[in-house]
XYZ file of C-alpha atoms in Angstrom:
578
model
C 15.896 178.120 125.955
C 13.328 175.513 124.903
C 14.480 172.817 122.507
C 12.945 173.068 119.021
C 11.083 169.748 118.723
C 11.577 167.241 115.911
C 8.354 165.963 114.379
C 9.721 162.619 113.168
C 12.825 160.460 113.416
C 15.490 161.600 110.971
C 19.245 162.129 111.142
C 18.822 165.489 112.860
C 16.599 163.896 115.508
C 19.308 161.296 116.212
C 21.865 164.060 116.510
C 19.634 166.120 118.796
C 18.800 163.127 120.982
C 22.469 162.223 121.449
C 23.311 165.792 122.409
C 20.453 166.099 124.881
C 21.173 162.675 126.374
C 24.801 163.645 126.893
C 23.737 166.844 128.635
C 21.228 164.995 130.827
C 23.773 162.365 131.849
C 26.333 165.068 132.513
C 23.941 166.695 134.981
C 23.008 163.411 136.632
C 26.419 161.716 136.529
C 27.446 162.347 140.124
C 24.026 161.390 141.470
C 24.009 158.154 139.483
C 27.567 157.339 140.561
C 26.529 157.827 144.195
C 23.692 155.272 144.056
C 25.705 152.638 142.171
C 25.524 149.512 144.382
C 24.816 146.733 141.850
C 26.428 144.650 140.436
C 29.505 146.409 141.886
C 29.440 149.353 144.299
C 32.324 151.087 142.534
C 30.561 154.412 142.007
C 31.083 154.747 138.244
C 27.773 153.911 136.530
C 26.947 157.545 135.766
C 30.437 158.174 134.412
C 30.352 155.020 132.279
C 26.972 155.900 130.789
C 28.179 159.424 130.052
C 31.310 158.167 128.278
C 29.259 155.676 126.251
C 26.838 158.359 125.028
C 29.717 160.773 124.454
C 31.236 158.254 122.044
C 27.867 157.774 120.315
C 27.358 161.530 119.972
C 30.877 162.003 118.583
C 30.250 159.332 115.935
C 27.030 161.052 114.840
C 28.777 164.419 114.690
C 31.478 162.860 112.523
C 28.827 161.703 110.044
C 27.386 165.206 109.811
C 30.870 166.689 109.453
C 31.546 164.302 106.580
C 28.584 165.694 104.660
C 29.409 169.370 105.207
C 30.298 171.036 101.959
C 29.369 168.000 99.857
C 26.250 167.493 97.823
C 24.254 170.362 99.303
C 21.325 170.951 96.975
C 18.144 172.921 97.142
C 16.087 169.867 96.256
C 14.617 167.449 98.771
C 14.238 163.689 98.761
C 10.882 162.673 100.167
C 10.271 159.665 102.374
C 7.722 158.506 104.915
C 7.314 161.013 107.704
C 8.848 164.030 105.967
C 11.684 165.040 103.666
C 15.413 165.327 104.043
C 17.709 167.673 102.097
C 19.719 165.766 99.507
C 23.368 165.546 100.441
C 22.612 165.287 104.149
C 22.998 162.191 106.328
C 20.106 159.762 106.169
C 18.367 158.336 109.221
C 20.200 155.061 108.567
C 23.566 156.869 108.442
C 23.000 158.593 111.765
C 21.449 155.587 113.521
C 24.285 153.280 112.497
C 26.858 155.850 113.575
C 25.155 156.234 116.949
C 25.147 152.482 117.506
C 28.740 152.022 116.352
C 29.996 154.912 118.453
C 28.281 153.528 121.538
C 29.639 150.040 120.824
C 33.291 151.068 120.557
C 33.043 153.530 123.438
C 30.948 151.477 125.868
C 32.209 151.502 129.466
C 31.241 149.248 132.332
C 28.264 146.964 132.723
C 25.565 149.610 132.239
C 27.363 151.340 129.372
C 27.698 148.038 127.527
C 23.986 147.323 127.958
C 23.113 150.858 126.814
C 25.215 150.288 123.694
C 23.126 147.222 122.884
C 19.919 149.164 123.507
C 21.042 151.769 120.969
C 22.113 149.048 118.554
C 18.693 147.415 118.827
C 17.013 150.723 118.012
C 19.362 151.310 115.082
C 18.511 147.902 113.615
C 14.936 149.126 113.204
C 15.666 152.745 112.283
C 18.284 151.759 109.702
C 16.583 148.642 108.329
C 17.714 148.016 104.756
C 15.272 147.637 101.927
C 12.451 149.308 103.837
C 11.043 152.797 104.084
C 12.575 154.539 107.132
C 10.684 153.912 110.371
C 10.428 157.620 111.068
C 7.113 157.930 112.907
C 5.557 156.707 116.116
C 5.102 153.172 114.801
C 8.816 152.943 114.024
C 9.791 154.251 117.452
C 7.585 151.617 119.132
C 9.311 148.883 117.125
C 12.739 150.331 117.860
C 12.182 150.440 121.621
C 10.903 146.860 121.602
C 13.894 145.621 119.632
C 16.216 147.536 121.947
C 14.821 145.970 125.124
C 14.792 142.457 123.681
C 18.311 142.588 122.246
C 19.762 144.017 125.474
C 18.201 141.218 127.510
C 19.596 138.631 125.092
C 23.090 140.129 125.418
C 23.238 139.549 129.186
C 24.245 136.032 130.199
C 22.013 135.965 133.291
C 19.398 138.757 133.243
C 18.403 140.102 136.657
C 15.153 141.949 137.373
C 15.330 145.278 139.137
C 18.079 146.485 136.796
C 18.275 148.572 133.633
C 16.861 145.557 131.757
C 13.591 145.824 133.700
C 13.415 149.555 133.029
C 14.054 149.042 129.304
C 11.376 146.339 129.060
C 8.834 148.505 130.866
C 9.605 151.419 128.541
C 9.038 149.218 125.507
C 5.803 147.822 126.979
C 4.464 151.315 127.662
C 5.465 152.540 124.222
C 3.725 149.543 122.650
C 0.400 150.673 124.095
C 0.724 154.266 122.910
C -0.889 155.577 119.743
C 0.370 158.724 118.071
C 3.499 160.484 116.892
C 7.062 160.107 118.149
C 6.496 162.577 120.964
C 3.536 160.615 122.295
C 5.364 157.301 122.094
C 8.535 158.709 123.674
C 6.580 160.211 126.567
C 4.792 156.887 127.186
C 8.125 155.051 127.181
C 9.585 157.577 129.619
C 6.645 157.292 131.985
C 6.798 153.500 131.875
C 10.519 153.654 132.611
C 9.970 155.985 135.593
C 7.405 153.630 137.086
C 9.727 150.644 136.568
C 12.634 152.547 138.108
C 10.576 153.267 141.216
C 9.863 149.535 141.507
C 13.495 148.383 141.294
C 14.152 148.381 145.078
C 11.330 145.895 145.503
C 12.863 143.605 142.885
C 16.489 143.626 144.019
C 17.356 143.226 147.697
C 20.654 145.106 147.462
C 18.783 148.215 146.303
C 16.186 147.906 149.049
C 18.898 147.604 151.692
C 20.665 150.670 150.315
C 17.477 152.700 149.938
C 18.204 153.574 146.301
C 16.927 152.814 142.821
C 19.000 151.029 140.193
C 21.747 153.316 138.888
C 21.716 151.921 135.342
C 17.948 152.239 135.190
C 18.207 155.821 136.411
C 20.637 156.530 133.577
C 18.253 155.034 131.022
C 15.462 157.247 132.368
C 17.697 160.262 131.688
C 18.331 159.052 128.126
C 14.598 158.527 127.523
C 13.874 161.949 129.004
C 16.191 163.369 126.345
C 14.186 161.455 123.719
C 10.999 163.121 124.967
C 12.664 166.537 124.777
C 13.841 165.788 121.244
C 10.277 165.281 120.005
C 8.312 167.646 122.265
C 10.754 170.435 123.013
C 10.140 169.984 126.742
C 12.344 168.163 129.240
C 10.303 165.948 131.584
C 11.095 165.708 135.286
C 11.395 162.657 137.493
C 8.849 163.978 139.942
C 5.179 163.669 139.143
C 2.414 161.156 139.007
C 4.494 158.597 137.148
C 7.525 158.630 139.431
C 7.354 157.404 142.968
C 9.662 158.577 145.718
C 12.355 156.053 144.832
C 12.660 157.533 141.345
C 14.010 160.803 142.713
C 17.571 159.462 142.812
C 17.966 159.117 146.519
C 21.381 159.414 148.070
C 20.582 158.027 151.493
C 21.792 160.210 154.350
C 23.748 162.480 152.049
C 26.030 160.000 150.283
C 23.959 156.845 150.058
C 25.309 154.224 152.437
C 27.180 153.932 155.670
C 30.266 151.742 155.347
C 28.746 148.814 157.240
C 25.673 148.900 155.010
C 27.862 148.809 151.897
C 29.344 145.572 153.193
C 25.840 144.201 153.706
C 24.714 145.173 150.232
C 27.460 143.872 148.035
C 28.156 140.267 148.704
C 25.029 138.826 147.158
C 22.694 136.189 148.529
C 25.453 133.737 149.390
C 27.429 136.279 151.383
C 30.612 135.767 149.350
C 32.571 138.472 147.586
C 32.591 138.627 143.797
C 35.412 138.538 141.217
C 38.374 140.874 141.594
C 38.688 142.224 138.030
C 36.539 143.886 135.382
C 37.702 143.009 131.857
C 36.440 144.867 128.798
C 37.613 144.654 125.204
C 36.496 145.117 121.628
C 36.611 141.914 119.612
C 36.656 141.173 115.896
C 35.177 137.693 115.549
C 32.456 135.664 113.850
C 29.155 134.679 115.423
C 30.130 131.050 116.060
C 33.352 132.045 117.813
C 31.485 134.547 119.974
C 28.941 131.910 120.990
C 31.822 129.744 122.245
C 33.383 132.741 123.947
C 30.172 133.423 125.868
C 30.249 129.901 127.305
C 33.920 130.181 128.205
C 33.570 133.542 129.960
C 30.358 132.533 131.716
C 32.310 129.747 133.377
C 35.097 132.139 134.393
C 33.070 134.852 136.146
C 29.868 136.890 136.253
C 28.260 140.111 134.979
C 28.900 138.834 131.450
C 27.573 141.098 128.693
C 28.525 140.608 125.039
C 27.045 143.142 122.630
C 27.447 143.964 118.969
C 27.368 141.911 115.793
C 28.462 141.913 112.155
C 31.973 140.956 113.175
C 32.557 143.575 115.900
C 31.701 142.992 119.563
C 32.154 144.620 122.939
C 32.881 142.116 125.702
C 32.406 142.852 129.424
C 32.923 140.402 132.291
C 33.941 140.303 135.972
C 36.522 137.592 136.708
C 39.261 136.576 139.120
C 41.597 135.509 136.290
C 41.838 138.510 133.960
C 44.483 136.788 131.820
C 42.170 133.865 131.098
C 39.402 136.265 130.001
C 41.752 137.959 127.547
C 43.127 134.628 126.302
C 39.571 133.514 125.596
C 39.164 136.588 123.414
C 42.392 135.791 121.554
C 41.108 132.304 120.830
C 37.817 133.730 119.532
C 39.280 136.442 117.310
C 41.210 139.707 117.620
C 40.666 141.544 120.915
C 41.855 145.147 121.249
C 41.273 148.213 123.416
C 41.641 145.848 126.349
C 40.835 147.434 129.716
C 41.406 145.576 132.988
C 40.257 147.228 136.221
C 40.992 145.845 139.661
C 38.141 146.356 142.111
C 39.966 148.131 144.937
C 39.324 148.210 148.652
C 36.596 150.796 148.233
C 34.753 148.762 145.623
C 32.117 146.500 147.056
C 32.666 143.647 144.597
C 36.216 143.082 145.878
C 37.187 140.510 148.439
C 38.779 141.298 151.763
C 42.466 141.754 152.445
C 43.404 144.383 149.833
C 46.095 146.911 150.594
C 44.927 150.374 151.735
C 44.528 153.146 149.125
C 47.913 154.457 148.008
C 48.939 157.997 148.859
C 48.549 160.619 146.135
C 51.761 161.853 144.550
C 52.287 165.585 144.512
C 52.451 166.123 140.753
C 51.947 164.210 137.520
C 51.836 164.811 133.784
C 48.967 163.467 131.656
C 49.518 163.489 127.908
C 47.593 162.482 124.784
C 49.901 160.645 122.372
C 49.206 159.507 118.790
C 51.071 156.173 118.743
C 52.283 153.268 120.847
C 55.931 154.220 120.418
C 55.388 157.712 121.779
C 53.226 156.303 124.545
C 56.216 154.255 125.675
C 58.523 157.266 125.442
C 56.188 159.459 127.494
C 55.618 156.687 130.028
C 59.383 156.253 130.492
C 59.519 159.968 131.297
C 56.898 159.437 134.000
C 53.771 160.650 132.190
C 50.340 159.028 132.300
C 49.294 158.591 128.674
C 46.064 158.494 126.696
C 46.455 156.834 123.293
C 44.758 158.625 120.399
C 44.577 156.439 117.323
C 44.083 157.971 113.848
C 40.482 159.105 113.502
C 39.688 158.207 117.130
C 40.399 161.256 119.318
C 39.832 160.705 123.030
C 36.703 162.074 124.671
C 36.848 164.418 127.642
C 35.789 161.609 129.950
C 38.845 159.574 128.946
C 41.091 162.501 129.834
C 39.361 162.906 133.197
C 39.850 159.198 133.829
C 43.562 159.526 133.016
C 43.876 162.458 135.420
C 42.287 160.330 138.140
C 44.561 157.420 137.252
C 47.613 159.645 137.703
C 46.557 159.870 141.367
C 48.187 163.247 141.967
C 47.292 166.453 143.757
C 48.598 168.520 140.831
C 48.391 167.556 137.159
C 49.859 169.107 134.022
C 47.697 168.190 131.020
C 49.237 168.035 127.513
C 46.589 167.536 124.757
C 49.240 167.511 121.961
C 46.595 168.343 119.346
C 45.022 171.699 118.499
C 41.673 169.996 117.879
C 41.633 168.662 121.450
C 41.838 172.113 123.053
C 38.180 172.286 124.076
C 38.047 168.607 125.034
C 41.074 169.019 127.290
C 39.676 172.222 128.797
C 36.440 170.441 129.703
C 38.400 167.572 131.251
C 40.544 169.979 133.261
C 37.472 171.780 134.565
C 35.866 168.494 135.601
C 39.016 167.380 137.402
C 39.187 170.684 139.263
C 35.709 170.109 140.654
C 37.120 166.910 142.173
C 39.787 168.842 144.057
C 42.681 168.235 141.651
C 44.804 171.222 140.659
C 45.114 171.047 136.863
C 47.136 173.205 134.479
C 46.405 172.842 130.769
C 49.343 173.560 128.471
C 47.921 173.986 124.935
C 50.424 171.784 123.101
C 49.447 171.285 119.471
C 51.731 168.373 118.619
C 53.388 165.471 120.371
C 56.804 167.040 119.644
C 55.789 170.101 121.643
C 54.768 167.746 124.432
C 58.210 166.102 124.300
C 59.837 169.511 124.693
C 57.595 170.358 127.642
C 58.213 167.014 129.312
C 61.980 167.439 128.921
C 62.009 170.464 131.258
C 59.419 169.122 133.718
C 60.714 169.219 137.300
C 58.166 167.966 139.835
C 60.194 169.359 142.766
C 59.697 172.934 141.579
C 56.754 175.067 142.598
C 53.742 174.141 140.455
C 53.439 177.545 138.786
C 57.151 177.665 137.968
C 57.040 174.178 136.482
C 54.015 175.025 134.331
C 55.622 178.263 133.078
C 58.821 176.426 132.156
C 56.964 173.658 130.350
C 54.729 176.137 128.530
C 57.744 178.138 127.404
C 59.516 175.025 126.071
C 56.424 173.907 124.171
C 55.855 177.378 122.720
C 59.456 177.580 121.527
C 59.038 174.357 119.534
C 57.814 174.687 115.965
C 56.090 171.567 114.704
C 55.337 169.911 111.387
C 54.007 166.654 110.025
C 54.132 164.775 106.749
C 50.913 162.996 105.783
C 49.170 161.573 102.720
C 46.091 163.410 101.436
C 42.902 161.355 101.629
C 40.906 163.450 99.151
C 41.121 166.402 96.806
C 41.152 169.638 98.759
C 42.027 173.315 98.674
C 45.057 174.161 100.836
C 47.285 177.132 101.599
C 49.802 175.650 99.133
C 47.286 175.017 96.354
C 44.995 172.172 95.321
C 46.032 168.694 96.446
C 44.804 165.400 95.081
C 44.128 162.162 96.945
C 47.459 160.396 97.422
C 49.585 163.559 97.382
C 52.168 163.930 100.142
C 51.470 166.994 102.293
C 53.886 168.839 104.533
C 52.094 170.790 107.256
C 54.011 173.398 109.251
C 52.370 174.727 112.420
C 49.067 173.209 111.292
C 48.918 174.645 107.750
C 49.759 172.867 104.481
C 53.025 174.367 103.264
C 54.273 171.757 100.790
C 52.542 169.462 98.300
C 54.725 166.699 96.895
C 54.766 163.151 95.576
C 57.647 161.678 97.588
C 57.652 161.362 101.376
C 61.386 161.806 101.898
C 61.670 164.761 99.513
C 58.638 166.474 101.029
C 59.959 165.956 104.545
C 63.302 167.470 103.513
C 61.625 170.574 102.114
C 59.627 170.945 105.310
C 62.756 170.591 107.454
C 64.651 173.176 105.394
C 61.862 175.692 105.733
C 61.677 175.198 109.480
C 65.442 175.486 110.015
C 65.642 178.597 107.842
C 64.312 180.452 110.899
C 66.976 178.898 113.138
C 67.007 176.072 115.620
C 69.196 174.036 117.938
C 67.463 170.649 118.111
C 65.465 168.666 115.560
C 63.120 165.943 116.799
C 61.881 163.346 114.292
C 59.124 160.883 115.133
C 58.621 158.177 112.488
C 55.343 156.381 111.923
C 55.121 152.714 111.024
C 54.482 153.545 107.351
C 57.372 155.990 106.950
C 59.668 154.826 104.111
C 63.032 153.251 104.870
C 65.878 155.728 104.899
C 63.859 158.875 105.569
C 65.414 159.424 109.008
C 68.945 158.861 107.705
C 68.374 161.299 104.841
C 67.011 164.010 107.134
C 69.804 163.519 109.677
C 72.358 163.789 106.890
C 70.744 166.984 105.628
C 70.963 168.557 109.084
C 74.667 167.587 109.410
C 75.479 168.954 105.956
C 73.674 172.284 106.077
C 73.059 173.253 109.697
C 76.083 173.230 111.970
C 75.549 172.916 115.713
C 72.014 171.532 115.246
C 71.408 168.167 116.906
C 68.891 165.523 115.774
C 67.020 162.899 117.810
C 64.846 160.182 116.249
C 61.988 158.248 117.857
C 59.692 155.503 116.563
C 56.070 156.525 117.017
C 54.270 153.399 115.850
C 50.790 153.725 114.322
C 50.560 157.480 114.774
C 48.707 158.660 111.667
C 51.416 161.003 110.371
C 54.291 159.447 108.435
C 56.753 161.831 110.054
C 56.455 164.341 112.897
C 59.063 167.102 113.029
C 59.906 169.409 115.906
C 62.445 172.240 115.861
C 63.544 173.931 119.079
């Protein structure tokens, strides 16, 4: 079905573009991964770009979701280029969300640069104190700002990379006259031509017989921009794309092993750093300027993007600890990710141990707090941390499945809202030859019950049935604080009320955490039970666990209670009854 084109840049156009870009990168991911030879031949550029755009798209969707049901009016507010229904997200809202989502979700070298490209565009589209840049003129300015800011974010820009493709797109857009569709198509055509030229600019690409992987990803993103404004998806083939632009995978999979060795060492013939370090950083501009100098001396492939106090830092180093310490000195680093370039990654030096053998079976679980992450890890599970308001994307779950390094994986989403995300991750992992069973756990306490009966020595199907049965036999509840006034199954709640949710529905509205939790526990045990599991969040009041344990001892004979500390898990108290 053809995409209904947008006639100007508004919030809906941002949303549409993000969705189409995600789809385009999803289709091209494996091809882009296969031609990834610079700066590291680790075969993940397509995946990193996909995860970056997935985070951007999720942030935009969250903005739209926040407006649903609020302020919907029949009137319209007019502005340059068209009119937007009152009560809907503005162009600035959506553009900022896109940029922020990409910033916090950026992966790898190319994903970090793409995040800065989107941030540069958002700076124009969401400019304060000005009429929205919604037409072709605004898009030309946005593409120029994007290319310039991305180049400034890279410590040592190299031609023949995504930076060259971005600059060419901006140059081509600058010479185009017309609406957003015309400008987008010019940018796309300029990017295609630049992509075809990348092998002539970078020797490693010429030796491999491929185009730049990051540039190829940007072409896909710009193709989605064309489709957003014209309703038609452009193709790489045609008068503006030479043979190199058709994503070549030389002789089936790109490179013979000896040619990989030739391609990766760089002009001096020496291997590069052993680790990739990425983290988000809260810091001021002056501290970040010092950090850039410090990290530039430690390694290479340095990209620092962001601004206004929040940054995404990416660098390749031999001393990962020093790179993190530099971030601590500059501000507050978090979401720290350290990846060792293994024997199959061309940036690594010789002498690494051979790839480890896959284990037969593993459990991958999404957990809402650091305390539960530790508990699950002690039980042998590979965990994905989901912080409040930051659910993991499907790509993160796929990455965790890969990290488990098993032939068979049991996936526990531990959240009803993650059902579709987990299903997509499971399907992706299956295409990679991993046998995955998804158990639809709706709470971390159900996951605990499933993990308790996990026996990796059993037949896979028997193990999955046993774990599913244990999870299904566990009723779950949580005690939280209402963020806003809302209608619930138990009546109208006000912001600040304490809510007790049983099996996902609000069952109790109260004013005291301990009292509300006790009512919830009584209701759950009224239907019977043998074991109560309590998981306390960092903000749970003192004494709540002792009071609930005492209540169980007083009123429910032969019922045992276990208590865990969940950390920053969102809910004040999680309750499970088996």
